[in-house]
Amino acid sequence: MDAERRRIRVSGRVQGVGFRPFAYSAAVAKKLSGHVENSGAFVEIEVEGSTENIESFINTLETKAPVPTHIASITIEAVAAVAGEGFFIRRSSHDEHGTAFPSADIPVCDECLAEMNDPENRRYGYAMIGCSACGPRFTVTSSLPYDRRVTTMREFEMCDECREEYGNPADRRFHSQLNCCPKCGPDVAYRSAEGETFAAGRESVAAAAALIKSGKILAVKGLGGYHLACDATKPEVVERLRARKLRDEKPFAVMARDVEAAMAACEINEKEKALLTGPERAVVLLRGKSGSPVSEVVAPGNAFMGLMLPYAPVHHLLLKEVGPYLVMTSGNLSGEPIICDDNEAVAELSGVADGFLLNNRPIRTRCDDSVVRERGGEKYYIRRSRGAAPDPIKMNNTFHNNILACGGELKNTFCMGVGEYAYLSQHVGDLESGDTVSAFEDSVEKFSELLGSRPEALACDMHPEYLSTKYARRRKDKIPVYEIQHHHAHIASCMAENGWTGGPVIGIAFDGLGYGLDGALWGGEFLLADYSGFGRAAHLRYVPAPGGAAAIREPWRMALAWARAANCEAAKTIIQKRIGDEKMEIVAAMMSASLNSPVTSGMGRLFDAVSSLVLVRDEVSFEGQAAMELEQFAAKTRVETRYEYLIENNKAELLSWGECENIPSAPSALIIDPAPTIIGIVDDIANGTVAPEIAAKFHMTVADMIKETCVRIRGASGVSAVALSGGVFQNMLLMESSVALLEENGFEILVHREVPCNDGGLSLGQAVIASAMMKRK
Ligand code: ZN
Ligand code: ZN
Ligand code: FE
């Protein structure tokens, strides 16, 4: 029978994950001739042989690819047979037309770990071990196609043995671009707090472990940056780390040695276990267990703990020595960008760390850990970063141009829209200082170089003070800039990642605050929206946020604002008893005179106010803390009752932006007024109702507001799809209660899966809106 030939193009995360050696072995096993190569966006394979063997080969590709592989699509085309002999891996040829897919970092694989723990192996105890299917990628690569010369390993020449592995198709290090060993590759070194080196290789790990065991703090270089590590079972050292890091109450993440250790510290279901051990090795938010060996001061007053498993070989080496739990907190100081250079790390962290475990493989791109939690058996992102970035998210619509969306201010990410893919960046952080802005610019530069595509248009938030907006505006003369409303971006982000093409949705955007069309600080919004515009159909009643940013740090201010709005003397008395007359009068006067008191419809701020009233939470040390505590209290009990609230018609103008198709012209927007809720809560406090019950009842009230408002908007517009976005939907209790009520009432529901609902997902929405606007032009 004549031989046939096929050209197979595989796209997705297929480069730098050991896919070519895998295809090679599969082809050889099926006695096929041909070749495989990385070619721009794809891995391209040509195979020649019998139809049966080709089919079986394709089946192997689809079902048996190495773990980190993620196949987005396979296209197969028949081509003329050439009767060639043998199967080859071809050297990378740069395809000018393609958009290459970079890979995220991959945790060390089991085979490499087994070698690392084998005293007979030449890589015994070697902290830089890796293979074709594991190790850093994104954080060490500067451009594509992925090859050693475009990584930070280009300085290291392979020794003969390593070269042999690299060239041997039967070896699992065949074409492993970062291949190295203790003889030829980079290695770890232990330095004192002053930066003096005094141990290298295996001894350095021992020195670092001894430091931790003596109750001290270690800075350790991982894949995309540095962690500060200490024994998580020793409260004294955890407190010391907290003091040195100037971090009051924000929980620290913990790295557990293995799944067993994780299960001794937290309640873990099967899905959560899968998230923990998944290729992303994210920090997973888990419910703490009573009797957990991990000290309480790691996550003070928090029912949840952020837990991850080791992913770099050095983590495994350390945890084997020091015990099952390490605090592993990002080595950047509060508000500062991630450090990515050894000398910088020593300079910056010498006041915090008592010793350093470093290595001489440079980090090209800094990348923080991802944070996820489980929701309905699925992954739900709090932060999408290492292990996920820069994997693209497939869109249902093609981007009109190469778009760079600059994201928001807090939890910043940016997004490159290229073709039908959205490349969401790693977590850049809070853009509040000049330093973080240079980190942002640097990340944008590196990302563009990695993708090999320059932006042709920019998208940013409308907030004139966001540093990311200023970045975009500075470029206005050279490149078109689209300013996108914050909550529209939240909703579009949720629609886009769900591949939504079904016309307008009711977008519920609940967050702390974002810049509204009228200059007010929005955050409790119901938008009738599609990708190219929206009308604001309903919103939470405006109240002043006295002191602006101070109102976020001191939730009692929001409690006072709502007490006044509700005309509730009893609420004012509660606040006054704690805060005192003087402070309270100053803040009340500020509001009366509209002095430094921007009006806000932020749902996050309403949660703050209620948390303050119920839980005596007057000050917070991080945004969202008060609301988080309220959720945890509420989760302790179940209630069927709710508080009263009002939905008022014809009180506000329906503000709109852009051109949203099919939005019925409504004369006015609805206003949701929770004043009766505040009064009910204060009554309950007076009656001695316990805090968890009030908190739970408040959650049910907000879920009911959502349902009721959606029913009315559907009645007026006929739109029955609902998208839930904004940071408030990190609150699982609110999320689940709302989804349940909406489902009962026949709504179709879109929620986030691929990107965070908080401002970390904003850039994706900005990119798709800008693209839709360009298309309309
Ligand atoms: Zn490996
Ligand atoms: Zn070597
Ligand atoms: Fe937001």
PDB file of C-alpha atoms in Angstrom, residues 536-723:
ATOM      1  CA  ARG A 536     -26.162  51.821  33.561  1.00  0.00           C
ATOM      2  CA  ALA A 537     -29.485  50.226  34.420  1.00  0.00           C
ATOM      3  CA  ALA A 538     -29.195  50.283  38.195  1.00  0.00           C
ATOM      4  CA  HIS A 539     -26.781  51.150  40.953  1.00  0.00           C
ATOM      5  CA  LEU A 540     -26.366  51.221  44.687  1.00  0.00           C
ATOM      6  CA  ARG A 541     -27.379  54.516  46.233  1.00  0.00           C
ATOM      7  CA  TYR A 542     -24.601  57.089  46.431  1.00  0.00           C
ATOM      8  CA  VAL A 543     -23.098  57.965  49.788  1.00  0.00           C
ATOM      9  CA  PRO A 544     -20.027  60.039  50.541  1.00  0.00           C
ATOM     10  CA  ALA A 545     -16.720  58.260  51.227  1.00  0.00           C
ATOM     11  CA  PRO A 546     -15.363  60.673  53.829  1.00  0.00           C
ATOM     12  CA  GLY A 547     -11.630  61.138  53.447  1.00  0.00           C
ATOM     13  CA  GLY A 548     -11.420  59.196  50.166  1.00  0.00           C
ATOM     14  CA  ALA A 549      -8.631  56.659  50.736  1.00  0.00           C
ATOM     15  CA  ALA A 550      -9.035  57.081  54.518  1.00  0.00           C
ATOM     16  CA  ALA A 551     -12.557  55.687  54.174  1.00  0.00           C
ATOM     17  CA  ILE A 552     -11.004  52.456  52.861  1.00  0.00           C
ATOM     18  CA  ARG A 553      -8.497  52.189  55.709  1.00  0.00           C
ATOM     19  CA  GLU A 554     -11.090  53.046  58.359  1.00  0.00           C
ATOM     20  CA  PRO A 555     -14.378  51.233  57.685  1.00  0.00           C
ATOM     21  CA  TRP A 556     -16.110  53.098  60.556  1.00  0.00           C
ATOM     22  CA  ARG A 557     -16.159  56.134  58.258  1.00  0.00           C
ATOM     23  CA  MET A 558     -18.307  54.208  55.767  1.00  0.00           C
ATOM     24  CA  ALA A 559     -20.462  53.006  58.653  1.00  0.00           C
ATOM     25  CA  LEU A 560     -21.033  56.627  59.596  1.00  0.00           C
ATOM     26  CA  ALA A 561     -21.780  57.583  55.987  1.00  0.00           C
ATOM     27  CA  TRP A 562     -24.443  54.858  55.804  1.00  0.00           C
ATOM     28  CA  ALA A 563     -25.786  55.689  59.271  1.00  0.00           C
ATOM     29  CA  ARG A 564     -26.389  59.239  58.060  1.00  0.00           C
ATOM     30  CA  ALA A 565     -27.868  58.107  54.771  1.00  0.00           C
ATOM     31  CA  ALA A 566     -30.278  55.871  56.676  1.00  0.00           C
ATOM     32  CA  ASN A 567     -30.989  58.568  59.231  1.00  0.00           C
ATOM     33  CA  CYS A 568     -30.241  55.998  61.868  1.00  0.00           C
ATOM     34  CA  GLU A 569     -29.417  57.592  65.224  1.00  0.00           C
ATOM     35  CA  ALA A 570     -28.833  54.215  66.860  1.00  0.00           C
ATOM     36  CA  ALA A 571     -26.112  53.414  64.302  1.00  0.00           C
ATOM     37  CA  LYS A 572     -24.452  56.757  64.959  1.00  0.00           C
ATOM     38  CA  THR A 573     -24.470  56.005  68.673  1.00  0.00           C
ATOM     39  CA  ILE A 574     -22.731  52.670  68.128  1.00  0.00           C
ATOM     40  CA  ILE A 575     -19.972  54.395  66.165  1.00  0.00           C
ATOM     41  CA  GLN A 576     -19.694  57.313  68.523  1.00  0.00           C
ATOM     42  CA  LYS A 577     -19.205  55.035  71.541  1.00  0.00           C
ATOM     43  CA  ARG A 578     -16.144  53.522  69.920  1.00  0.00           C
ATOM     44  CA  ILE A 579     -14.665  56.415  68.003  1.00  0.00           C
ATOM     45  CA  GLY A 580     -15.470  59.288  70.336  1.00  0.00           C
ATOM     46  CA  ASP A 581     -17.259  62.569  69.697  1.00  0.00           C
ATOM     47  CA  GLU A 582     -14.371  64.530  68.337  1.00  0.00           C
ATOM     48  CA  LYS A 583     -13.300  62.297  65.425  1.00  0.00           C
ATOM     49  CA  MET A 584     -16.893  61.541  64.578  1.00  0.00           C
ATOM     50  CA  GLU A 585     -17.876  65.189  64.393  1.00  0.00           C
ATOM     51  CA  ILE A 586     -14.928  66.061  62.178  1.00  0.00           C
ATOM     52  CA  VAL A 587     -15.849  63.323  59.723  1.00  0.00           C
ATOM     53  CA  ALA A 588     -19.542  64.229  59.857  1.00  0.00           C
ATOM     54  CA  ALA A 589     -18.648  67.846  59.138  1.00  0.00           C
ATOM     55  CA  MET A 590     -16.520  66.751  56.185  1.00  0.00           C
ATOM     56  CA  MET A 591     -19.503  64.978  54.699  1.00  0.00           C
ATOM     57  CA  SER A 592     -21.902  67.850  55.347  1.00  0.00           C
ATOM     58  CA  ALA A 593     -19.538  70.254  53.619  1.00  0.00           C
ATOM     59  CA  SER A 594     -18.784  67.734  50.824  1.00  0.00           C
ATOM     60  CA  LEU A 595     -15.135  68.144  51.692  1.00  0.00           C
ATOM     61  CA  ASN A 596     -12.818  65.410  50.441  1.00  0.00           C
ATOM     62  CA  SER A 597     -15.865  63.152  50.367  1.00  0.00           C
ATOM     63  CA  PRO A 598     -16.317  61.753  46.872  1.00  0.00           C
ATOM     64  CA  VAL A 599     -19.660  60.031  46.426  1.00  0.00           C
ATOM     65  CA  THR A 600     -19.560  56.311  45.877  1.00  0.00           C
ATOM     66  CA  SER A 601     -21.877  53.455  44.961  1.00  0.00           C
ATOM     67  CA  GLY A 602     -19.198  50.891  45.901  1.00  0.00           C
ATOM     68  CA  MET A 603     -20.655  47.617  47.152  1.00  0.00           C
ATOM     69  CA  GLY A 604     -17.309  46.816  48.771  1.00  0.00           C
ATOM     70  CA  ARG A 605     -17.721  49.950  50.854  1.00  0.00           C
ATOM     71  CA  LEU A 606     -21.189  48.871  51.995  1.00  0.00           C
ATOM     72  CA  PHE A 607     -19.670  45.569  53.143  1.00  0.00           C
ATOM     73  CA  ASP A 608     -17.016  47.584  55.018  1.00  0.00           C
ATOM     74  CA  ALA A 609     -19.710  49.656  56.707  1.00  0.00           C
ATOM     75  CA  VAL A 610     -21.664  46.608  57.844  1.00  0.00           C
ATOM     76  CA  SER A 611     -18.490  44.856  58.970  1.00  0.00           C
ATOM     77  CA  SER A 612     -17.654  47.880  61.074  1.00  0.00           C
ATOM     78  CA  LEU A 613     -21.088  47.974  62.698  1.00  0.00           C
ATOM     79  CA  VAL A 614     -21.290  44.247  63.374  1.00  0.00           C
ATOM     80  CA  LEU A 615     -17.725  43.193  64.042  1.00  0.00           C
ATOM     81  CA  VAL A 616     -16.290  46.328  65.628  1.00  0.00           C
ATOM     82  CA  ARG A 617     -13.817  46.533  62.790  1.00  0.00           C
ATOM     83  CA  ASP A 618     -12.666  50.173  62.819  1.00  0.00           C
ATOM     84  CA  GLU A 619      -9.420  49.939  60.937  1.00  0.00           C
ATOM     85  CA  VAL A 620      -8.053  47.541  58.340  1.00  0.00           C
ATOM     86  CA  SER A 621      -4.499  46.851  57.235  1.00  0.00           C
ATOM     87  CA  PHE A 622      -5.391  45.730  53.706  1.00  0.00           C
ATOM     88  CA  GLU A 623      -8.203  46.454  51.259  1.00  0.00           C
ATOM     89  CA  GLY A 624     -11.108  44.057  51.573  1.00  0.00           C
ATOM     90  CA  GLN A 625     -10.124  42.826  55.042  1.00  0.00           C
ATOM     91  CA  ALA A 626     -13.343  43.954  56.740  1.00  0.00           C
ATOM     92  CA  ALA A 627     -15.520  42.405  54.042  1.00  0.00           C
ATOM     93  CA  MET A 628     -13.539  39.168  54.198  1.00  0.00           C
ATOM     94  CA  GLU A 629     -14.066  38.903  57.943  1.00  0.00           C
ATOM     95  CA  LEU A 630     -17.758  39.539  57.519  1.00  0.00           C
ATOM     96  CA  GLU A 631     -17.947  36.698  55.008  1.00  0.00           C
ATOM     97  CA  GLN A 632     -16.158  34.322  57.361  1.00  0.00           C
ATOM     98  CA  PHE A 633     -18.525  35.193  60.185  1.00  0.00           C
ATOM     99  CA  ALA A 634     -21.505  34.713  57.926  1.00  0.00           C
ATOM    100  CA  ALA A 635     -20.230  31.339  56.779  1.00  0.00           C
ATOM    101  CA  LYS A 636     -20.542  30.038  60.364  1.00  0.00           C
ATOM    102  CA  THR A 637     -24.307  29.881  60.165  1.00  0.00           C
ATOM    103  CA  ARG A 638     -27.233  29.601  57.771  1.00  0.00           C
ATOM    104  CA  VAL A 639     -30.249  31.871  57.699  1.00  0.00           C
ATOM    105  CA  GLU A 640     -33.351  32.048  55.545  1.00  0.00           C
ATOM    106  CA  THR A 641     -34.336  35.586  56.500  1.00  0.00           C
ATOM    107  CA  ARG A 642     -33.146  38.869  55.077  1.00  0.00           C
ATOM    108  CA  TYR A 643     -33.322  42.591  55.741  1.00  0.00           C
ATOM    109  CA  GLU A 644     -35.510  45.094  53.962  1.00  0.00           C
ATOM    110  CA  TYR A 645     -34.206  47.342  51.184  1.00  0.00           C
ATOM    111  CA  LEU A 646     -35.708  49.607  48.544  1.00  0.00           C
ATOM    112  CA  ILE A 647     -35.443  49.662  44.788  1.00  0.00           C
ATOM    113  CA  GLU A 648     -36.430  53.060  43.514  1.00  0.00           C
ATOM    114  CA  ASN A 649     -37.438  53.859  39.970  1.00  0.00           C
ATOM    115  CA  ASN A 650     -37.089  57.093  38.042  1.00  0.00           C
ATOM    116  CA  LYS A 651     -34.581  58.559  40.430  1.00  0.00           C
ATOM    117  CA  ALA A 652     -31.505  58.595  38.242  1.00  0.00           C
ATOM    118  CA  GLU A 653     -30.573  59.316  34.669  1.00  0.00           C
ATOM    119  CA  LEU A 654     -29.585  56.260  32.628  1.00  0.00           C
ATOM    120  CA  LEU A 655     -25.961  56.991  31.846  1.00  0.00           C
ATOM    121  CA  SER A 656     -24.568  55.285  28.790  1.00  0.00           C
ATOM    122  CA  TRP A 657     -21.361  55.001  26.874  1.00  0.00           C
ATOM    123  CA  GLY A 658     -20.349  53.746  23.452  1.00  0.00           C
ATOM    124  CA  GLU A 659     -22.801  51.969  21.209  1.00  0.00           C
ATOM    125  CA  CYS A 660     -24.371  48.966  22.779  1.00  0.00           C
ATOM    126  CA  GLU A 661     -26.699  47.215  20.375  1.00  0.00           C
ATOM    127  CA  ASN A 662     -30.224  46.213  21.285  1.00  0.00           C
ATOM    128  CA  ILE A 663     -30.324  48.069  24.548  1.00  0.00           C
ATOM    129  CA  PRO A 664     -33.870  49.286  24.975  1.00  0.00           C
ATOM    130  CA  SER A 665     -33.960  52.959  25.739  1.00  0.00           C
ATOM    131  CA  ALA A 666     -34.989  53.104  29.356  1.00  0.00           C
ATOM    132  CA  PRO A 667     -35.836  56.522  30.659  1.00  0.00           C
ATOM    133  CA  SER A 668     -34.043  56.082  33.930  1.00  0.00           C
ATOM    134  CA  ALA A 669     -31.947  53.853  36.123  1.00  0.00           C
ATOM    135  CA  LEU A 670     -32.983  52.026  39.259  1.00  0.00           C
ATOM    136  CA  ILE A 671     -31.455  52.936  42.568  1.00  0.00           C
ATOM    137  CA  ILE A 672     -30.965  50.285  45.208  1.00  0.00           C
ATOM    138  CA  ASP A 673     -31.227  51.776  48.653  1.00  0.00           C
ATOM    139  CA  PRO A 674     -30.016  49.624  51.548  1.00  0.00           C
ATOM    140  CA  ALA A 675     -30.971  52.231  54.190  1.00  0.00           C
ATOM    141  CA  PRO A 676     -33.636  49.881  55.635  1.00  0.00           C
ATOM    142  CA  THR A 677     -30.950  47.173  55.754  1.00  0.00           C
ATOM    143  CA  ILE A 678     -28.738  49.363  57.935  1.00  0.00           C
ATOM    144  CA  ILE A 679     -31.668  50.074  60.254  1.00  0.00           C
ATOM    145  CA  GLY A 680     -32.499  46.365  60.464  1.00  0.00           C
ATOM    146  CA  ILE A 681     -28.908  45.467  61.277  1.00  0.00           C
ATOM    147  CA  VAL A 682     -28.711  48.021  64.052  1.00  0.00           C
ATOM    148  CA  ASP A 683     -32.010  46.742  65.484  1.00  0.00           C
ATOM    149  CA  ASP A 684     -30.593  43.237  65.503  1.00  0.00           C
ATOM    150  CA  ILE A 685     -27.438  44.429  67.250  1.00  0.00           C
ATOM    151  CA  ALA A 686     -29.637  46.105  69.890  1.00  0.00           C
ATOM    152  CA  ASN A 687     -31.637  42.874  70.277  1.00  0.00           C
ATOM    153  CA  GLY A 688     -28.478  40.948  70.956  1.00  0.00           C
ATOM    154  CA  THR A 689     -28.568  38.890  67.746  1.00  0.00           C
ATOM    155  CA  VAL A 690     -25.160  37.240  67.338  1.00  0.00           C
ATOM    156  CA  ALA A 691     -22.748  38.594  64.758  1.00  0.00           C
ATOM    157  CA  PRO A 692     -22.626  35.511  62.475  1.00  0.00           C
ATOM    158  CA  GLU A 693     -26.401  35.602  62.122  1.00  0.00           C
ATOM    159  CA  ILE A 694     -26.452  39.296  61.220  1.00  0.00           C
ATOM    160  CA  ALA A 695     -23.571  38.796  58.789  1.00  0.00           C
ATOM    161  CA  ALA A 696     -25.312  35.865  57.124  1.00  0.00           C
ATOM    162  CA  LYS A 697     -28.602  37.738  56.912  1.00  0.00           C
ATOM    163  CA  PHE A 698     -26.801  40.676  55.290  1.00  0.00           C
ATOM    164  CA  HIS A 699     -25.291  38.369  52.648  1.00  0.00           C
ATOM    165  CA  MET A 700     -28.751  36.955  51.871  1.00  0.00           C
ATOM    166  CA  THR A 701     -30.030  40.513  51.561  1.00  0.00           C
ATOM    167  CA  VAL A 702     -27.420  41.497  48.987  1.00  0.00           C
ATOM    168  CA  ALA A 703     -28.056  38.291  47.022  1.00  0.00           C
ATOM    169  CA  ASP A 704     -31.743  39.129  47.043  1.00  0.00           C
ATOM    170  CA  MET A 705     -31.025  42.692  45.854  1.00  0.00           C
ATOM    171  CA  ILE A 706     -29.113  41.174  42.948  1.00  0.00           C
ATOM    172  CA  LYS A 707     -31.931  38.836  42.013  1.00  0.00           C
ATOM    173  CA  GLU A 708     -34.677  41.449  42.397  1.00  0.00           C
ATOM    174  CA  THR A 709     -32.788  44.088  40.406  1.00  0.00           C
ATOM    175  CA  CYS A 710     -32.052  41.583  37.631  1.00  0.00           C
ATOM    176  CA  VAL A 711     -35.713  40.567  37.457  1.00  0.00           C
ATOM    177  CA  ARG A 712     -36.715  44.195  36.988  1.00  0.00           C
ATOM    178  CA  ILE A 713     -34.028  44.874  34.388  1.00  0.00           C
ATOM    179  CA  ARG A 714     -35.042  41.751  32.496  1.00  0.00           C
ATOM    180  CA  GLY A 715     -38.656  42.920  32.618  1.00  0.00           C
ATOM    181  CA  ALA A 716     -37.729  46.213  30.987  1.00  0.00           C
ATOM    182  CA  SER A 717     -35.125  44.932  28.526  1.00  0.00           C
ATOM    183  CA  GLY A 718     -35.749  41.262  27.843  1.00  0.00           C
ATOM    184  CA  VAL A 719     -32.094  40.539  28.576  1.00  0.00           C
ATOM    185  CA  SER A 720     -31.716  37.425  30.687  1.00  0.00           C
ATOM    186  CA  ALA A 721     -28.008  36.634  30.700  1.00  0.00           C
ATOM    187  CA  VAL A 722     -26.132  37.839  33.762  1.00  0.00           C
ATOM    188  CA  ALA A 723     -22.371  38.322  34.136  1.00  0.00           C
TER     189      ALA A 723
END
